[in-house]
XYZ file of C-alpha atoms in Angstrom:
622
model
C 29.543 -66.844 77.613
C 28.856 -64.983 80.843
C 26.396 -62.202 81.594
C 24.502 -60.512 84.399
C 21.001 -59.080 84.481
C 18.476 -57.758 86.953
C 15.032 -56.316 87.554
C 13.843 -53.693 90.018
C 10.074 -53.313 90.378
C 9.829 -49.608 91.096
C 6.195 -50.088 92.123
C 7.523 -52.403 94.897
C 5.561 -55.417 93.716
C 7.145 -58.782 94.532
C 9.281 -60.070 91.651
C 8.536 -63.670 90.572
C 11.726 -65.739 90.369
C 10.604 -67.179 87.010
C 10.792 -63.716 85.396
C 14.310 -63.250 86.685
C 15.588 -66.640 85.559
C 14.126 -66.246 82.077
C 16.599 -63.435 81.275
C 19.819 -65.400 80.639
C 17.824 -68.004 78.723
C 17.213 -65.412 75.998
C 20.859 -65.844 74.972
C 21.399 -68.848 72.713
C 24.640 -69.851 74.487
C 23.105 -69.868 77.973
C 19.853 -71.740 77.491
C 21.207 -74.735 79.416
C 23.339 -72.823 81.921
C 22.511 -73.011 85.634
C 22.103 -69.371 86.717
C 22.945 -67.905 90.108
C 20.447 -65.448 91.478
C 19.531 -63.265 94.423
C 15.918 -62.290 95.090
C 14.883 -59.610 97.556
C 11.151 -58.892 97.233
C 10.945 -56.334 94.415
C 14.576 -56.709 93.321
C 16.365 -59.574 91.617
C 19.909 -60.174 90.343
C 20.889 -63.073 88.086
C 24.193 -64.165 86.555
C 25.007 -67.033 84.226
C 28.196 -68.517 82.832
C 28.836 -71.436 80.505
C 31.630 -73.966 81.023
C 34.029 -72.314 78.558
C 35.166 -69.544 80.873
C 38.502 -70.025 82.614
C 38.375 -66.436 83.864
C 34.974 -65.420 85.210
C 34.513 -61.900 86.520
C 30.702 -61.928 86.640
C 29.530 -62.380 90.200
C 26.791 -61.767 92.789
C 27.874 -60.819 96.304
C 25.706 -59.984 99.313
C 26.784 -58.082 102.423
C 24.099 -59.269 104.845
C 25.343 -57.090 107.708
C 24.925 -53.841 105.786
C 22.065 -55.075 103.556
C 24.038 -54.312 100.400
C 24.198 -56.636 97.393
C 25.893 -56.340 94.028
C 25.922 -57.994 90.600
C 28.260 -57.180 87.750
C 31.468 -57.777 85.884
C 34.211 -56.029 87.797
C 37.960 -56.039 87.294
C 39.803 -53.497 89.439
C 43.416 -52.760 88.534
C 44.228 -50.602 91.538
C 43.195 -53.047 94.265
C 46.170 -52.332 96.531
C 45.443 -48.618 96.476
C 41.779 -49.224 97.383
C 42.721 -51.753 100.077
C 45.045 -49.189 101.665
C 42.398 -46.448 101.575
C 39.846 -48.768 103.175
C 42.338 -50.488 105.480
C 41.130 -53.953 104.393
C 42.798 -57.075 103.016
C 40.035 -58.638 100.897
C 41.015 -59.212 97.290
C 37.488 -59.748 95.940
C 36.479 -57.082 93.422
C 32.758 -57.062 94.268
C 33.460 -56.830 97.991
C 35.858 -53.930 97.438
C 33.159 -52.074 95.494
C 30.643 -52.641 98.311
C 33.108 -51.395 100.947
C 33.993 -48.409 98.772
C 30.304 -47.561 98.392
C 29.815 -47.752 102.166
C 32.703 -45.299 102.650
C 32.297 -42.873 99.726
C 28.740 -43.435 98.490
C 28.141 -42.793 94.795
C 31.565 -41.140 94.530
C 33.197 -44.533 95.056
C 33.630 -44.934 91.280
C 36.055 -41.989 91.203
C 38.493 -44.177 93.164
C 38.461 -47.067 90.662
C 40.811 -47.879 87.802
C 39.421 -50.859 85.951
C 36.937 -52.416 83.575
C 33.546 -52.680 85.225
C 29.817 -52.627 84.834
C 27.636 -53.300 87.867
C 24.424 -52.689 89.800
C 24.448 -52.354 93.599
C 21.283 -52.595 95.710
C 21.281 -50.356 98.783
C 18.393 -51.898 100.746
C 18.356 -49.399 103.682
C 17.891 -46.506 101.219
C 15.867 -48.552 98.700
C 17.937 -47.472 95.717
C 19.862 -49.165 92.926
C 23.299 -47.720 92.121
C 24.636 -48.652 88.659
C 27.951 -47.666 87.067
C 30.083 -48.230 83.987
C 33.853 -47.847 83.645
C 35.598 -44.752 82.308
C 35.765 -45.893 78.665
C 32.812 -48.272 78.379
C 34.899 -51.435 78.114
C 32.126 -53.456 79.796
C 28.507 -53.045 78.574
C 25.416 -51.955 80.500
C 21.972 -51.833 78.803
C 18.651 -50.921 80.386
C 14.945 -50.270 79.894
C 13.053 -48.060 82.312
C 9.382 -47.313 82.921
C 7.344 -45.924 85.792
C 6.897 -49.432 87.215
C 10.091 -51.274 86.346
C 13.838 -50.958 85.681
C 15.467 -53.820 83.741
C 19.203 -54.013 83.085
C 21.729 -56.401 81.593
C 25.236 -56.731 80.212
C 23.633 -58.157 77.047
C 20.914 -56.233 75.223
C 18.766 -59.139 74.051
C 18.134 -60.558 77.535
C 16.055 -57.457 78.331
C 13.405 -58.791 75.938
C 12.662 -61.548 78.440
C 10.059 -59.026 79.607
C 7.422 -59.099 76.867
C 6.294 -55.593 77.752
C 9.564 -54.093 76.448
C 8.932 -52.728 72.953
C 11.067 -53.899 70.029
C 10.350 -50.754 68.022
C 13.425 -49.723 66.013
C 15.267 -46.445 66.503
C 15.309 -44.749 63.076
C 17.956 -42.210 64.093
C 20.302 -45.034 65.126
C 19.710 -46.851 61.830
C 20.442 -43.729 59.801
C 23.629 -43.099 61.762
C 24.678 -46.739 61.332
C 24.060 -46.552 57.579
C 26.373 -43.563 57.133
C 28.912 -44.890 59.648
C 28.258 -42.328 62.325
C 26.636 -42.269 65.765
C 23.504 -40.620 67.155
C 24.095 -40.544 70.884
C 26.080 -42.431 73.463
C 22.929 -43.792 75.122
C 21.164 -44.909 71.926
C 20.718 -48.457 70.640
C 18.911 -49.884 67.607
C 15.811 -50.222 69.827
C 13.970 -47.050 70.801
C 13.210 -48.199 74.354
C 16.550 -49.800 75.227
C 19.408 -47.543 76.229
C 22.973 -47.960 77.363
C 24.684 -46.304 80.274
C 27.438 -44.064 78.940
C 31.083 -44.586 79.739
C 32.102 -42.831 82.988
C 28.507 -42.497 84.172
C 26.630 -43.733 87.201
C 22.887 -44.094 87.581
C 20.725 -44.079 90.704
C 17.260 -45.641 90.400
C 14.575 -45.657 93.079
C 10.790 -45.751 93.189
C 10.595 -41.963 92.918
C 13.582 -40.808 90.872
C 16.225 -41.616 88.276
C 19.525 -39.775 88.429
C 22.281 -40.103 85.795
C 25.554 -38.247 86.241
C 29.036 -38.177 84.745
C 31.606 -39.078 87.391
C 34.779 -38.484 85.362
C 35.906 -35.936 82.787
C 39.367 -36.208 81.267
C 39.645 -32.432 80.846
C 39.137 -31.992 84.600
C 41.839 -34.433 85.718
C 45.008 -33.198 87.406
C 48.289 -32.966 85.535
C 51.341 -34.852 86.801
C 54.323 -32.466 87.124
C 56.715 -32.916 84.181
C 59.867 -30.808 83.900
C 61.164 -31.603 80.411
C 60.589 -33.717 77.320
C 63.001 -36.345 78.671
C 61.081 -36.428 81.931
C 57.870 -36.837 79.923
C 59.330 -39.780 77.982
C 60.528 -41.489 81.173
C 57.206 -41.045 82.989
C 55.129 -42.031 79.965
C 57.107 -45.255 79.647
C 56.590 -45.903 83.345
C 52.818 -45.318 83.081
C 52.591 -47.514 79.986
C 54.401 -50.362 81.728
C 52.123 -50.094 84.770
C 49.042 -50.111 82.528
C 50.160 -53.424 81.012
C 51.256 -55.116 84.243
C 47.997 -54.190 86.022
C 46.081 -56.308 83.532
C 48.282 -59.415 83.669
C 47.352 -62.354 85.916
C 48.915 -62.665 89.370
C 51.916 -64.967 89.715
C 49.842 -67.704 91.370
C 47.197 -67.662 88.608
C 47.492 -70.280 85.891
C 46.182 -68.165 83.004
C 47.594 -68.248 79.479
C 48.153 -64.765 78.046
C 48.181 -63.828 74.348
C 48.743 -60.638 72.372
C 47.305 -59.421 69.061
C 50.610 -58.595 67.357
C 50.611 -56.594 64.136
C 54.219 -55.487 64.334
C 53.056 -51.885 64.720
C 54.027 -49.521 67.518
C 51.152 -50.214 69.913
C 51.029 -53.998 69.783
C 54.838 -54.312 69.808
C 55.113 -52.135 72.923
C 52.391 -54.108 74.722
C 54.054 -57.391 73.744
C 57.394 -56.163 75.085
C 56.073 -55.119 78.489
C 53.932 -58.252 78.797
C 56.744 -60.649 77.900
C 59.161 -58.820 80.200
C 56.805 -59.260 83.151
C 55.784 -62.843 82.389
C 59.381 -64.019 82.043
C 59.986 -62.951 85.656
C 57.261 -65.460 86.604
C 58.763 -68.197 84.388
C 55.852 -67.789 81.989
C 55.718 -66.699 78.374
C 53.471 -64.766 76.049
C 51.762 -66.196 72.959
C 51.481 -64.001 69.850
C 48.928 -64.079 67.023
C 49.428 -62.221 63.738
C 47.588 -61.910 60.449
C 49.223 -63.495 57.431
C 48.653 -62.564 53.819
C 48.547 -65.859 51.855
C 50.893 -66.281 48.875
C 47.936 -66.400 46.480
C 46.870 -62.935 47.587
C 50.401 -61.527 47.600
C 50.551 -62.160 43.849
C 47.206 -60.468 43.268
C 47.925 -57.529 45.576
C 51.677 -56.845 45.377
C 53.198 -54.429 47.848
C 50.387 -54.524 50.388
C 51.088 -54.604 54.093
C 51.667 -58.046 55.592
C 51.819 -58.139 59.398
C 53.663 -61.417 59.718
C 57.241 -60.453 58.826
C 57.346 -57.404 61.095
C 55.585 -59.274 63.867
C 58.095 -62.125 63.594
C 60.971 -59.672 64.091
C 59.318 -58.500 67.310
C 58.770 -62.115 68.399
C 62.438 -62.987 67.771
C 63.634 -59.875 69.577
C 61.462 -60.565 72.647
C 62.142 -64.334 72.603
C 58.453 -65.213 72.454
C 58.222 -68.976 72.021
C 54.783 -69.304 70.410
C 53.738 -67.274 67.370
C 50.635 -68.370 65.463
C 49.592 -67.161 61.997
C 46.002 -66.180 61.313
C 45.645 -66.721 57.591
C 42.246 -68.237 57.091
C 38.800 -66.853 57.804
C 36.852 -69.172 60.094
C 33.495 -68.595 58.398
C 31.728 -66.531 55.741
C 30.647 -62.947 56.247
C 26.973 -63.957 56.151
C 27.576 -66.501 58.915
C 29.642 -64.023 60.927
C 26.900 -61.397 60.676
C 24.342 -63.949 61.843
C 26.611 -64.959 64.735
C 27.044 -61.295 65.613
C 23.256 -60.884 65.780
C 23.030 -63.873 68.123
C 25.781 -62.734 70.478
C 25.162 -58.955 70.506
C 21.475 -58.903 69.639
C 21.914 -56.192 66.975
C 24.247 -55.186 64.082
C 27.549 -54.140 65.611
C 28.546 -50.603 64.554
C 32.190 -51.688 64.791
C 33.147 -53.364 61.503
C 34.115 -56.697 63.026
C 36.480 -58.659 60.802
C 36.410 -62.281 59.737
C 40.121 -62.427 60.469
C 39.550 -60.970 63.946
C 37.043 -63.751 64.607
C 39.564 -66.296 63.309
C 42.181 -64.894 65.713
C 39.803 -65.175 68.678
C 38.835 -68.706 67.639
C 42.483 -69.735 67.535
C 43.118 -68.215 70.974
C 40.216 -70.181 72.444
C 41.348 -73.364 70.681
C 44.867 -73.002 72.149
C 43.587 -72.291 75.661
C 44.679 -68.635 75.813
C 42.172 -67.080 78.194
C 43.427 -63.459 78.242
C 44.175 -61.371 75.129
C 46.154 -58.121 75.204
C 44.850 -55.677 72.576
C 46.312 -52.372 71.379
C 42.897 -50.823 70.712
C 42.780 -47.163 71.720
C 46.356 -46.287 70.815
C 45.492 -44.297 67.700
C 42.590 -42.678 69.525
C 44.009 -41.600 72.865
C 47.804 -41.880 72.981
C 48.676 -40.412 69.584
C 47.851 -37.366 67.497
C 46.039 -39.147 64.659
C 42.735 -37.486 63.821
C 39.731 -39.013 62.097
C 36.780 -36.770 61.175
C 33.403 -38.001 62.472
C 31.035 -35.314 61.267
C 28.803 -37.092 58.736
C 25.727 -37.246 60.901
C 26.137 -33.571 61.848
C 26.540 -32.614 58.208
C 23.429 -34.566 57.245
C 21.385 -32.948 59.976
C 22.626 -29.424 59.215
C 21.881 -29.805 55.531
C 18.288 -30.614 56.367
C 18.416 -33.860 54.446
C 17.177 -36.254 57.114
C 13.521 -35.218 56.795
C 13.692 -35.587 53.006
C 15.243 -39.013 53.371
C 12.447 -40.241 55.615
C 9.751 -38.686 53.416
C 10.996 -40.594 50.403
C 11.511 -43.680 52.529
C 7.890 -43.631 53.768
C 6.508 -43.071 50.271
C 8.456 -45.820 48.567
C 8.873 -48.537 51.179
C 6.865 -50.357 53.814
C 7.686 -50.235 57.544
C 10.080 -53.192 57.337
C 12.219 -51.585 54.629
C 14.474 -49.355 56.731
C 17.352 -50.989 54.899
C 16.898 -48.448 52.070
C 18.500 -45.688 54.105
C 22.088 -46.287 53.059
C 21.613 -45.522 49.400
C 19.076 -42.778 50.061
C 21.655 -41.072 52.238
C 24.310 -41.542 49.594
C 22.001 -40.065 46.955
C 21.121 -36.981 48.986
C 24.442 -36.190 50.591
C 26.759 -36.936 47.648
C 29.587 -37.114 50.170
C 32.937 -38.747 49.643
C 33.421 -40.171 53.143
C 36.938 -41.292 52.294
C 38.072 -37.708 51.888
C 38.156 -36.988 55.604
C 39.324 -40.418 56.659
C 42.236 -40.482 54.217
C 43.800 -37.471 55.864
C 44.354 -38.459 59.451
C 48.009 -39.465 59.239
C 49.771 -36.090 59.509
C 49.041 -32.930 61.436
C 49.335 -30.811 58.332
C 46.779 -32.958 56.498
C 44.072 -30.487 57.482
C 44.804 -28.732 54.176
C 43.574 -31.782 52.333
C 40.494 -31.988 54.569
C 39.797 -28.295 54.031
C 40.102 -28.649 50.271
C 37.609 -31.524 50.204
C 35.179 -29.817 52.555
C 34.952 -26.835 50.197
C 33.335 -29.138 47.672
C 30.440 -29.817 50.040
C 27.544 -27.400 49.868
C 26.766 -27.222 53.574
C 24.762 -24.584 55.428
C 27.492 -24.129 58.034
C 30.547 -25.075 56.015
C 32.887 -22.673 57.771
C 31.832 -23.927 61.182
C 32.458 -27.559 60.214
C 35.827 -26.680 58.675
C 36.818 -24.899 61.854
C 35.939 -27.978 63.895
C 38.011 -30.257 61.671
C 41.008 -27.952 61.483
C 40.785 -27.173 65.193
C 40.874 -30.877 66.014
C 43.903 -31.289 63.761
C 45.809 -28.616 65.662
C 44.585 -29.335 69.175
C 45.697 -32.790 70.304
C 43.811 -32.462 73.600
C 40.593 -31.634 71.768
C 41.114 -34.625 69.490
C 41.523 -36.963 72.463
C 38.331 -35.668 74.074
C 36.505 -36.081 70.769
C 37.682 -39.672 70.426
C 36.450 -40.496 73.930
C 32.986 -39.057 73.336
C 32.097 -40.075 69.756
C 30.994 -43.625 70.709
C 33.299 -45.316 68.191
C 35.517 -46.817 70.882
C 32.554 -47.959 72.979
C 31.024 -49.626 69.906
C 34.282 -51.453 69.314
C 34.585 -52.563 72.934
C 31.001 -53.842 73.028
C 31.389 -55.852 69.825
C 34.754 -57.362 70.776
C 33.532 -58.035 74.314
C 30.602 -60.096 73.071
C 32.685 -61.978 70.504
C 35.399 -62.942 72.996
C 32.896 -63.526 75.795
C 31.034 -66.049 73.626
C 34.282 -68.026 73.279
C 35.074 -67.975 76.996
C 38.048 -65.623 76.665
C 38.673 -62.080 77.849
C 40.209 -59.092 76.039
C 41.914 -56.195 77.875
C 43.134 -52.819 76.616
C 46.186 -51.396 78.421
C 46.215 -48.268 76.245
C 42.763 -47.447 77.647
C 44.076 -47.161 81.195
C 42.601 -44.158 82.997
C 45.883 -43.199 84.678
C 47.892 -43.546 81.452
C 45.458 -41.468 79.399
C 45.127 -38.815 82.119
C 48.919 -38.474 82.262
C 49.286 -38.318 78.478
C 46.441 -35.838 78.041
C 48.108 -33.082 80.079
C 51.514 -33.265 78.364
C 52.487 -30.491 75.977
C 51.115 -30.968 72.458
C 54.508 -30.422 70.854
C 55.915 -33.397 72.788
C 53.141 -35.664 71.562
C 52.918 -34.315 68.016
C 56.439 -33.425 66.924
C 56.052 -32.223 63.292
C 59.150 -34.148 62.227
C 58.193 -37.486 63.858
C 54.571 -38.473 64.414
C 53.946 -40.237 67.744
C 57.286 -38.887 68.914
C 56.663 -39.548 72.612
C 55.500 -43.118 72.069
C 58.438 -43.973 69.802
C 60.915 -42.468 72.242
C 59.464 -44.427 75.169
C 59.761 -47.849 73.503
C 62.997 -47.448 71.526
C 64.985 -49.739 73.847
C 62.265 -52.429 73.962
C 61.645 -53.397 70.321
C 63.742 -53.526 67.116
C 64.735 -50.101 65.777
C 63.019 -50.704 62.422
C 59.748 -51.162 64.313
C 60.284 -47.953 66.283
C 61.046 -45.929 63.146
C 58.332 -47.354 60.883
C 55.503 -45.273 59.494
C 51.915 -46.464 59.700
C 51.511 -49.172 57.060
C 47.762 -49.608 56.806
C 44.902 -47.229 56.147
C 42.082 -46.904 58.696
C 41.246 -50.605 58.181
C 44.042 -53.173 58.100
C 44.240 -53.874 54.381
C 44.950 -57.638 54.452
C 41.958 -58.325 56.689
C 39.618 -56.444 54.402
C 40.917 -57.822 51.127
C 40.767 -61.367 52.443
C 37.136 -60.779 53.353
C 36.413 -59.259 49.965
C 37.830 -62.146 47.999
C 35.714 -64.539 50.028
C 32.493 -62.549 50.123
C 32.035 -60.171 47.210
C 30.341 -62.753 44.956
C 28.152 -63.921 47.841
C 27.148 -60.330 48.538
C 26.440 -59.664 44.867
C 24.271 -62.782 44.659
C 22.402 -61.731 47.795
C 21.345 -58.382 46.351
C 20.625 -59.755 42.872
C 18.512 -62.639 44.209
C 16.455 -60.158 46.213
C 16.097 -57.730 43.340
C 12.482 -56.780 44.062
C 13.176 -56.055 47.719
C 16.434 -54.256 47.008
C 15.616 -52.475 43.755
C 17.137 -49.287 45.160
C 20.601 -50.846 44.920
C 22.522 -49.070 42.180
C 23.536 -51.750 39.658
C 26.442 -49.631 38.396
C 27.725 -49.177 41.955
C 27.492 -52.923 42.537
C 29.349 -53.732 39.315
C 32.003 -51.151 40.169
C 32.452 -52.864 43.526
C 32.683 -56.436 42.231
C 34.931 -55.576 39.291
C 37.207 -53.024 40.916
C 40.843 -53.333 39.941
C 42.940 -55.180 42.566
C 45.568 -52.453 42.261
C 43.095 -49.946 43.631
C 44.007 -51.029 47.140
C 42.681 -47.931 48.845
C 39.247 -47.497 47.257
C 38.337 -51.163 47.348
C 38.233 -51.654 51.135
C 36.016 -48.608 51.633
C 33.586 -49.677 48.917
C 33.523 -53.111 50.493
C 33.050 -51.726 53.981
C 30.093 -49.556 52.952
C 28.305 -52.425 51.228
C 29.077 -54.797 54.082
C 27.410 -52.464 56.585
C 24.415 -52.203 54.281
C 24.296 -55.998 54.010
C 24.442 -56.215 57.814
C 21.544 -53.821 58.198
C 19.517 -55.506 55.450
C 19.843 -58.949 57.017
C 18.948 -57.727 60.498
C 15.913 -55.649 59.548
C 14.594 -58.354 57.241
C 14.706 -61.075 59.940
């Protein structure tokens, strides 16, 4: 585990070192760690790292000459470009950020391509400059008052200051319950916020300034003359995005890939293995396996292993490990999630995902290549995310809270899930089922007509518009918080194990290039993901290139494995707490626990909804 934190007394009072050093101790994995810190009167930075980390990117650097200091987790992928612009040779990420700030001021972040979250103290101007990367791959939380600004890469360390309120954010809880989001800055605590992706923040004694430094729609298009030119350049950008994230030749870092046998992970594995072989190194692959016992119960369901093995054989990857056994129970995983994140993770983190990370750490693989972001930003798949908007427009939220306040005490916010379900009567699967094809908007439209909404036509127009406009879909995916939630959850889970996860498909140059291409090249009506398939056709087996998407929204084997392990435990939990959870619909619970195994589509969604409710119940009842 590694993290950074800091405090700025805006009233300019001297900061006691004890207050600063108490921050990392709030995390259960760092209570015995020896922190590094920098104290400068009213300002303090602190970082801490346990012994697990082979790769540590959290650092504190001070430029005594210019009176600039910095703390953060910074990984720049365009170092050579920055070095050339600055005419310097240093390879240290923190130092490059300081030098960039001295040259370009707060606009320095527009020159970066990387994963970063940092705070920089400009002593001559008495201001703190904070920034987060373009897609929020590294976290930044903060609490601010007239007298003090507290920040951290881990939310719970902010509570080292007893003055910070732990009052819950009811809007966030409602959004979590119906699997939506309130706002990009919101957290489960009313007084703790997060810096948005692609934002910087300037804090001084007198002012607080928050601005967006990057907007995908405002980026410049790369000249492309034809569809063949687009395929060639996209492949080139994709390869560069992968190679940027791989260790240098002189670094002794083991690299692994999450390999499902799908388009994204297979392409990333191909480029990674190709590059590593030139350095006489090799990639390690990890894939989910559906045990024989489950194959009999759930015939015909997607199993990653066989397709992944074909990719492994084709690329001559020497090590391929199966992930076929959950490392713990869902209850234990939820508890571990609370300890590492400090709140219920909106991203539905899987037991099998945890098992994969555990196996990576056990085998000494310090860097994991993930295909997250492919469906969101380099494809035309569309997933509707309008539940919170619908709820608000139907005027149901006030009714929900009225009934909640009448029937429950202040600690019973866990009732929201079923209250929402009762009032909205919405089939959430309807929208999510229809993201595979461009022409699926007809199905979405048909379902939406069944909803009695105040602004039904407006909502339909948004959904259908997103289906047709690939650029609009990409912008929506980057601003709906779902990706940031995923990154924050996975970051904390891997960070706790001393490993690091990177996302080549979330490369700012790759996404900017892809965004400006013609929609018909990206979304050919005959072949979905036409551009992506064309770019990788000579890298992976043809059957992988030509395959259709095999899993629905959630990878089916992961979810069913969790269900088999946890549904009785979950049922017992609600039944044993019958007085507290009397609002649970017994028929709904029986339907969930007795659902036919052949109903492979409905079951995971029913499970997912109840799992989120279980998560929320456990957290709010602590």
